Amino acid sequence: MFKDFKTNIKFRCFVLGNWLSFCGQSFASIAIPIIVYNLTKNINVTAWLIALQFIPNIFTNQIVHWINKKNYSSILILYIVNIGQIILYLSLLFTPSILHYCIFTLLSSLCSSLDYVYRNAALKDFEDTIQLTSANNLLAVTRNIINFLSPIIGAFIYSILNDKIIIFIACFFFTMCLFFYNKSKLTKGTYNLKMNISQSILLVPLNP
């Protein structure tokens, strides 16, 4: 399972980027409900906020279908998703309201869903150099480990630091994710970190 990770540098960078992105999502997912509960002291509001995380899953397939018709690169979508996560988390630094947290939860969950879909799609770029089954197993196992550890570590960090530190940690993970995705060199010659960010946000198609 770890053979391709050890021998294929590009694949290793892609996996590290995926781990970092998922760490950012997981660390914050435990902290945000705690922050909202401390803000409202209302368990019902907190429960509704957690429930909102699942709503974007209803629309993910339709959004993916629209993106696929535009023939955008999978790695481009992964870049946009992680840049979007950074923007969303930084917005929480400005004394957000409950409505802000609700909008944040919906958009962040949508980003997480798209990240999962296009991570799997991007793996196909490696199909000539790695065993896709082993690669999927590696990512699945490590994501489960991160799922297990993140609530424990996230709650511990939150208990000794403030909520803004958690946000900065999440943003750091997403930023490092972009770095490793760039190192994986999955793009087809036109998109990298030097590309104009406004073009990324506008979803400019790549050359075939």
CSV table of N, CA and C in Angstrom, one decimal, residues 32-118:
chain,number,residue,atom,x,y,z
A,32,ILE,N,-15.6,24.3,15.3
A,32,ILE,CA,-16.7,25.2,15.0
A,32,ILE,C,-18.0,25.0,15.8
A,33,PRO,N,-18.4,23.7,16.0
A,33,PRO,CA,-19.6,23.5,16.8
A,33,PRO,C,-19.4,24.0,18.3
A,34,ILE,N,-18.1,23.8,18.8
A,34,ILE,CA,-17.8,24.2,20.1
A,34,ILE,C,-17.9,25.7,20.3
A,35,ILE,N,-17.3,26.4,19.3
A,35,ILE,CA,-17.3,27.8,19.2
A,35,ILE,C,-18.8,28.4,19.2
A,36,VAL,N,-19.6,27.7,18.4
A,36,VAL,CA,-21.0,28.2,18.3
A,36,VAL,C,-21.8,27.9,19.6
A,37,TYR,N,-21.5,26.8,20.2
A,37,TYR,CA,-22.2,26.5,21.5
A,37,TYR,C,-21.8,27.5,22.5
A,38,ASN,N,-20.5,27.8,22.6
A,38,ASN,CA,-20.0,28.8,23.6
A,38,ASN,C,-20.6,30.2,23.3
A,39,LEU,N,-20.9,30.4,22.0
A,39,LEU,CA,-21.5,31.7,21.6
A,39,LEU,C,-22.9,31.8,22.0
A,40,THR,N,-23.7,30.7,21.8
A,40,THR,CA,-25.1,30.7,22.0
A,40,THR,C,-25.6,30.1,23.3
A,41,LYS,N,-24.8,29.1,23.8
A,41,LYS,CA,-25.2,28.3,24.9
A,41,LYS,C,-26.5,27.6,24.6
A,42,ASN,N,-26.7,27.3,23.4
A,42,ASN,CA,-28.0,26.6,22.9
A,42,ASN,C,-27.6,25.3,22.2
A,43,ILE,N,-27.9,24.2,22.7
A,43,ILE,CA,-27.5,22.9,22.1
A,43,ILE,C,-28.3,22.7,20.8
A,44,ASN,N,-29.5,23.2,20.7
A,44,ASN,CA,-30.4,23.1,19.5
A,44,ASN,C,-29.8,23.8,18.3
A,45,VAL,N,-29.3,25.0,18.5
A,45,VAL,CA,-28.6,25.8,17.5
A,45,VAL,C,-27.4,25.0,17.0
A,46,THR,N,-26.6,24.5,17.9
A,46,THR,CA,-25.4,23.8,17.6
A,46,THR,C,-25.8,22.5,16.8
A,47,ALA,N,-26.8,21.8,17.2
A,47,ALA,CA,-27.2,20.6,16.5
A,47,ALA,C,-27.7,20.9,15.0
A,48,TRP,N,-28.4,22.0,14.9
A,48,TRP,CA,-28.8,22.5,13.5
A,48,TRP,C,-27.6,22.8,12.7
A,49,LEU,N,-26.6,23.4,13.3
A,49,LEU,CA,-25.4,23.8,12.5
A,49,LEU,C,-24.7,22.5,12.0
A,50,ILE,N,-24.6,21.5,12.9
A,50,ILE,CA,-24.0,20.3,12.5
A,50,ILE,C,-24.8,19.6,11.4
A,51,ALA,N,-26.1,19.7,11.5
A,51,ALA,CA,-27.0,19.1,10.4
A,51,ALA,C,-26.8,19.8,9.1
A,52,LEU,N,-26.5,21.1,9.1
A,52,LEU,CA,-26.3,21.8,7.9
A,52,LEU,C,-25.1,21.3,7.0
A,53,GLN,N,-24.2,20.6,7.7
A,53,GLN,CA,-23.0,20.1,7.0
A,53,GLN,C,-23.4,19.1,5.9
A,54,PHE,N,-24.6,18.5,6.0
A,54,PHE,CA,-24.9,17.4,5.1
A,54,PHE,C,-25.8,17.9,4.0
A,55,ILE,N,-26.3,19.1,4.0
A,55,ILE,CA,-27.2,19.6,3.0
A,55,ILE,C,-26.4,19.7,1.6
A,56,PRO,N,-25.2,20.3,1.6
A,56,PRO,CA,-24.5,20.4,0.3
A,56,PRO,C,-24.4,19.1,-0.5
A,57,ASN,N,-24.3,17.9,0.3
A,57,ASN,CA,-24.2,16.6,-0.4
A,57,ASN,C,-25.4,16.4,-1.4
A,58,ILE,N,-26.5,17.0,-1.1
A,58,ILE,CA,-27.7,16.8,-2.0
A,58,ILE,C,-27.4,17.4,-3.4
A,59,PHE,N,-26.6,18.5,-3.4
A,59,PHE,CA,-26.4,19.3,-4.7
A,59,PHE,C,-25.0,19.0,-5.3
A,60,THR,N,-24.2,18.2,-4.6
A,60,THR,CA,-22.8,18.0,-5.1
A,60,THR,C,-22.8,17.4,-6.5
A,61,ASN,N,-23.6,16.4,-6.8
A,61,ASN,CA,-23.6,15.7,-8.1
A,61,ASN,C,-24.0,16.7,-9.2
A,62,GLN,N,-25.0,17.6,-9.0
A,62,GLN,CA,-25.4,18.5,-10.0
A,62,GLN,C,-24.2,19.5,-10.3
A,63,ILE,N,-23.5,19.9,-9.2
A,63,ILE,CA,-22.4,20.9,-9.4
A,63,ILE,C,-21.3,20.2,-10.1
A,64,VAL,N,-21.0,19.0,-9.8
A,64,VAL,CA,-19.9,18.2,-10.4
A,64,VAL,C,-20.3,18.0,-11.9
A,65,HIS,N,-21.5,17.7,-12.2
A,65,HIS,CA,-22.0,17.5,-13.6
A,65,HIS,C,-21.7,18.8,-14.4
A,66,TRP,N,-22.0,19.9,-13.8
A,66,TRP,CA,-21.8,21.2,-14.5
A,66,TRP,C,-20.3,21.5,-14.7
A,67,ILE,N,-19.5,21.2,-13.7
A,67,ILE,CA,-18.1,21.4,-13.9
A,67,ILE,C,-17.5,20.5,-14.9
A,68,ASN,N,-17.9,19.3,-15.0
A,68,ASN,CA,-17.4,18.3,-15.9
A,68,ASN,C,-17.7,18.7,-17.4
A,69,LYS,N,-18.9,19.3,-17.6
A,69,LYS,CA,-19.2,19.8,-18.9
A,69,LYS,C,-18.3,20.9,-19.4
A,70,LYS,N,-17.7,21.6,-18.5
A,70,LYS,CA,-16.8,22.7,-18.8
A,70,LYS,C,-15.4,22.2,-19.1
A,71,ASN,N,-15.1,20.9,-18.8
A,71,ASN,CA,-13.8,20.3,-19.1
A,71,ASN,C,-12.7,21.0,-18.3
A,72,TYR,N,-13.0,21.3,-17.0
A,72,TYR,CA,-11.9,21.8,-16.2
A,72,TYR,C,-11.1,20.7,-15.6
A,73,SER,N,-9.8,21.1,-15.3
A,73,SER,CA,-8.9,20.1,-14.7
A,73,SER,C,-9.3,19.8,-13.3
A,74,SER,N,-9.1,18.6,-12.9
A,74,SER,CA,-9.4,18.2,-11.5
A,74,SER,C,-8.5,18.9,-10.5
A,75,ILE,N,-7.2,19.1,-10.9
A,75,ILE,CA,-6.3,19.8,-9.9
A,75,ILE,C,-6.7,21.2,-9.8
A,76,LEU,N,-7.2,21.8,-10.9
A,76,LEU,CA,-7.6,23.2,-10.8
A,76,LEU,C,-8.8,23.4,-9.8
A,77,ILE,N,-9.7,22.4,-9.9
A,77,ILE,CA,-10.8,22.5,-8.9
A,77,ILE,C,-10.3,22.3,-7.5
A,78,LEU,N,-9.3,21.4,-7.3
A,78,LEU,CA,-8.8,21.2,-6.0
A,78,LEU,C,-8.1,22.5,-5.5
A,79,TYR,N,-7.4,23.2,-6.4
A,79,TYR,CA,-6.8,24.5,-6.0
A,79,TYR,C,-7.9,25.5,-5.6
A,80,ILE,N,-8.9,25.6,-6.3
A,80,ILE,CA,-10.0,26.6,-6.1
A,80,ILE,C,-10.7,26.2,-4.7
A,81,VAL,N,-11.0,24.9,-4.5
A,81,VAL,CA,-11.6,24.5,-3.3
A,81,VAL,C,-10.8,24.9,-2.1
A,82,ASN,N,-9.5,24.6,-2.1
A,82,ASN,CA,-8.7,24.9,-1.0
A,82,ASN,C,-8.5,26.4,-0.8
A,83,ILE,N,-8.4,27.2,-1.9
A,83,ILE,CA,-8.3,28.6,-1.7
A,83,ILE,C,-9.6,29.1,-1.1
A,84,GLY,N,-10.7,28.5,-1.6
A,84,GLY,CA,-12.0,28.9,-1.0
A,84,GLY,C,-12.1,28.6,0.5
A,85,GLN,N,-11.5,27.5,0.9
A,85,GLN,CA,-11.5,27.2,2.3
A,85,GLN,C,-10.8,28.2,3.1
A,86,ILE,N,-9.6,28.6,2.6
A,86,ILE,CA,-8.8,29.6,3.3
A,86,ILE,C,-9.6,30.9,3.5
A,87,ILE,N,-10.3,31.4,2.4
A,87,ILE,CA,-11.1,32.6,2.5
A,87,ILE,C,-12.2,32.4,3.5
A,88,LEU,N,-12.9,31.3,3.5
A,88,LEU,CA,-14.0,31.1,4.4
A,88,LEU,C,-13.5,31.1,5.9
A,89,TYR,N,-12.4,30.4,6.1
A,89,TYR,CA,-12.0,30.4,7.5
A,89,TYR,C,-11.5,31.7,8.0
A,90,LEU,N,-10.8,32.4,7.1
A,90,LEU,CA,-10.3,33.8,7.5
A,90,LEU,C,-11.5,34.7,7.8
A,91,SER,N,-12.6,34.5,7.1
A,91,SER,CA,-13.8,35.3,7.4
A,91,SER,C,-14.3,35.2,8.8
A,92,LEU,N,-14.0,34.1,9.5
A,92,LEU,CA,-14.5,33.8,10.8
A,92,LEU,C,-13.7,34.7,11.8
A,93,LEU,N,-12.7,35.3,11.4
A,93,LEU,CA,-11.9,36.2,12.3
A,93,LEU,C,-12.6,37.5,12.7
A,94,PHE,N,-13.7,37.8,11.9
A,94,PHE,CA,-14.3,39.1,12.0
A,94,PHE,C,-15.6,39.0,12.8
A,95,THR,N,-15.6,38.5,14.0
A,95,THR,CA,-16.7,38.4,14.9
A,95,THR,C,-18.0,38.0,14.2
A,96,PRO,N,-18.0,36.8,13.7
A,96,PRO,CA,-19.2,36.4,12.9
A,96,PRO,C,-20.5,36.2,13.7
A,97,SER,N,-21.6,36.3,13.0
A,97,SER,CA,-22.9,36.1,13.7
A,97,SER,C,-23.3,34.6,13.4
A,98,ILE,N,-24.4,34.2,14.0
A,98,ILE,CA,-24.9,32.8,13.8
A,98,ILE,C,-25.2,32.6,12.3
A,99,LEU,N,-25.8,33.6,11.7
A,99,LEU,CA,-26.0,33.5,10.2
A,99,LEU,C,-24.7,33.2,9.4
A,100,HIS,N,-23.7,34.0,9.8
A,100,HIS,CA,-22.4,33.8,9.2
A,100,HIS,C,-21.9,32.4,9.4
A,101,TYR,N,-22.0,31.8,10.6
A,101,TYR,CA,-21.6,30.5,10.8
A,101,TYR,C,-22.4,29.5,10.0
A,102,CYS,N,-23.7,29.7,9.8
A,102,CYS,CA,-24.5,28.9,9.0
A,102,CYS,C,-24.1,28.9,7.5
A,103,ILE,N,-23.8,30.1,7.0
A,103,ILE,CA,-23.4,30.2,5.6
A,103,ILE,C,-22.0,29.6,5.4
A,104,PHE,N,-21.1,29.8,6.4
A,104,PHE,CA,-19.8,29.2,6.4
A,104,PHE,C,-19.9,27.7,6.4
A,105,THR,N,-20.7,27.1,7.2
A,105,THR,CA,-20.9,25.7,7.3
A,105,THR,C,-21.3,25.1,5.9
A,106,LEU,N,-22.3,25.7,5.3
A,106,LEU,CA,-22.8,25.2,4.0
A,106,LEU,C,-21.7,25.3,2.9
A,107,LEU,N,-21.0,26.4,2.8
A,107,LEU,CA,-20.0,26.6,1.8
A,107,LEU,C,-18.8,25.7,2.1
A,108,SER,N,-18.4,25.6,3.3
A,108,SER,CA,-17.2,24.8,3.7
A,108,SER,C,-17.5,23.3,3.4
A,109,SER,N,-18.7,22.9,3.7
A,109,SER,CA,-19.1,21.5,3.5
A,109,SER,C,-19.1,21.2,2.0
A,110,LEU,N,-19.6,22.2,1.2
A,110,LEU,CA,-19.6,22.0,-0.3
A,110,LEU,C,-18.2,21.9,-0.8
A,111,CYS,N,-17.3,22.7,-0.3
A,111,CYS,CA,-15.9,22.6,-0.6
A,111,CYS,C,-15.3,21.2,-0.3
A,112,SER,N,-15.7,20.7,0.9
A,112,SER,CA,-15.2,19.4,1.3
A,112,SER,C,-15.7,18.3,0.4
A,113,SER,N,-16.9,18.4,0.0
A,113,SER,CA,-17.5,17.4,-0.9
A,113,SER,C,-16.8,17.4,-2.3
A,114,LEU,N,-16.6,18.6,-2.8
A,114,LEU,CA,-15.9,18.8,-4.1
A,114,LEU,C,-14.5,18.3,-4.0
A,115,ASP,N,-13.8,18.6,-2.9
A,115,ASP,CA,-12.5,18.1,-2.6
A,115,ASP,C,-12.4,16.6,-2.7
A,116,TYR,N,-13.3,15.9,-2.1
A,116,TYR,CA,-13.4,14.4,-2.1
A,116,TYR,C,-13.6,13.9,-3.5
A,117,VAL,N,-14.5,14.5,-4.3
A,117,VAL,CA,-14.8,14.0,-5.6
A,117,VAL,C,-13.6,14.2,-6.5
A,118,TYR,N,-13.0,15.4,-6.5
A,118,TYR,CA,-11.9,15.7,-7.5
A,118,TYR,C,-10.6,15.1,-7.0
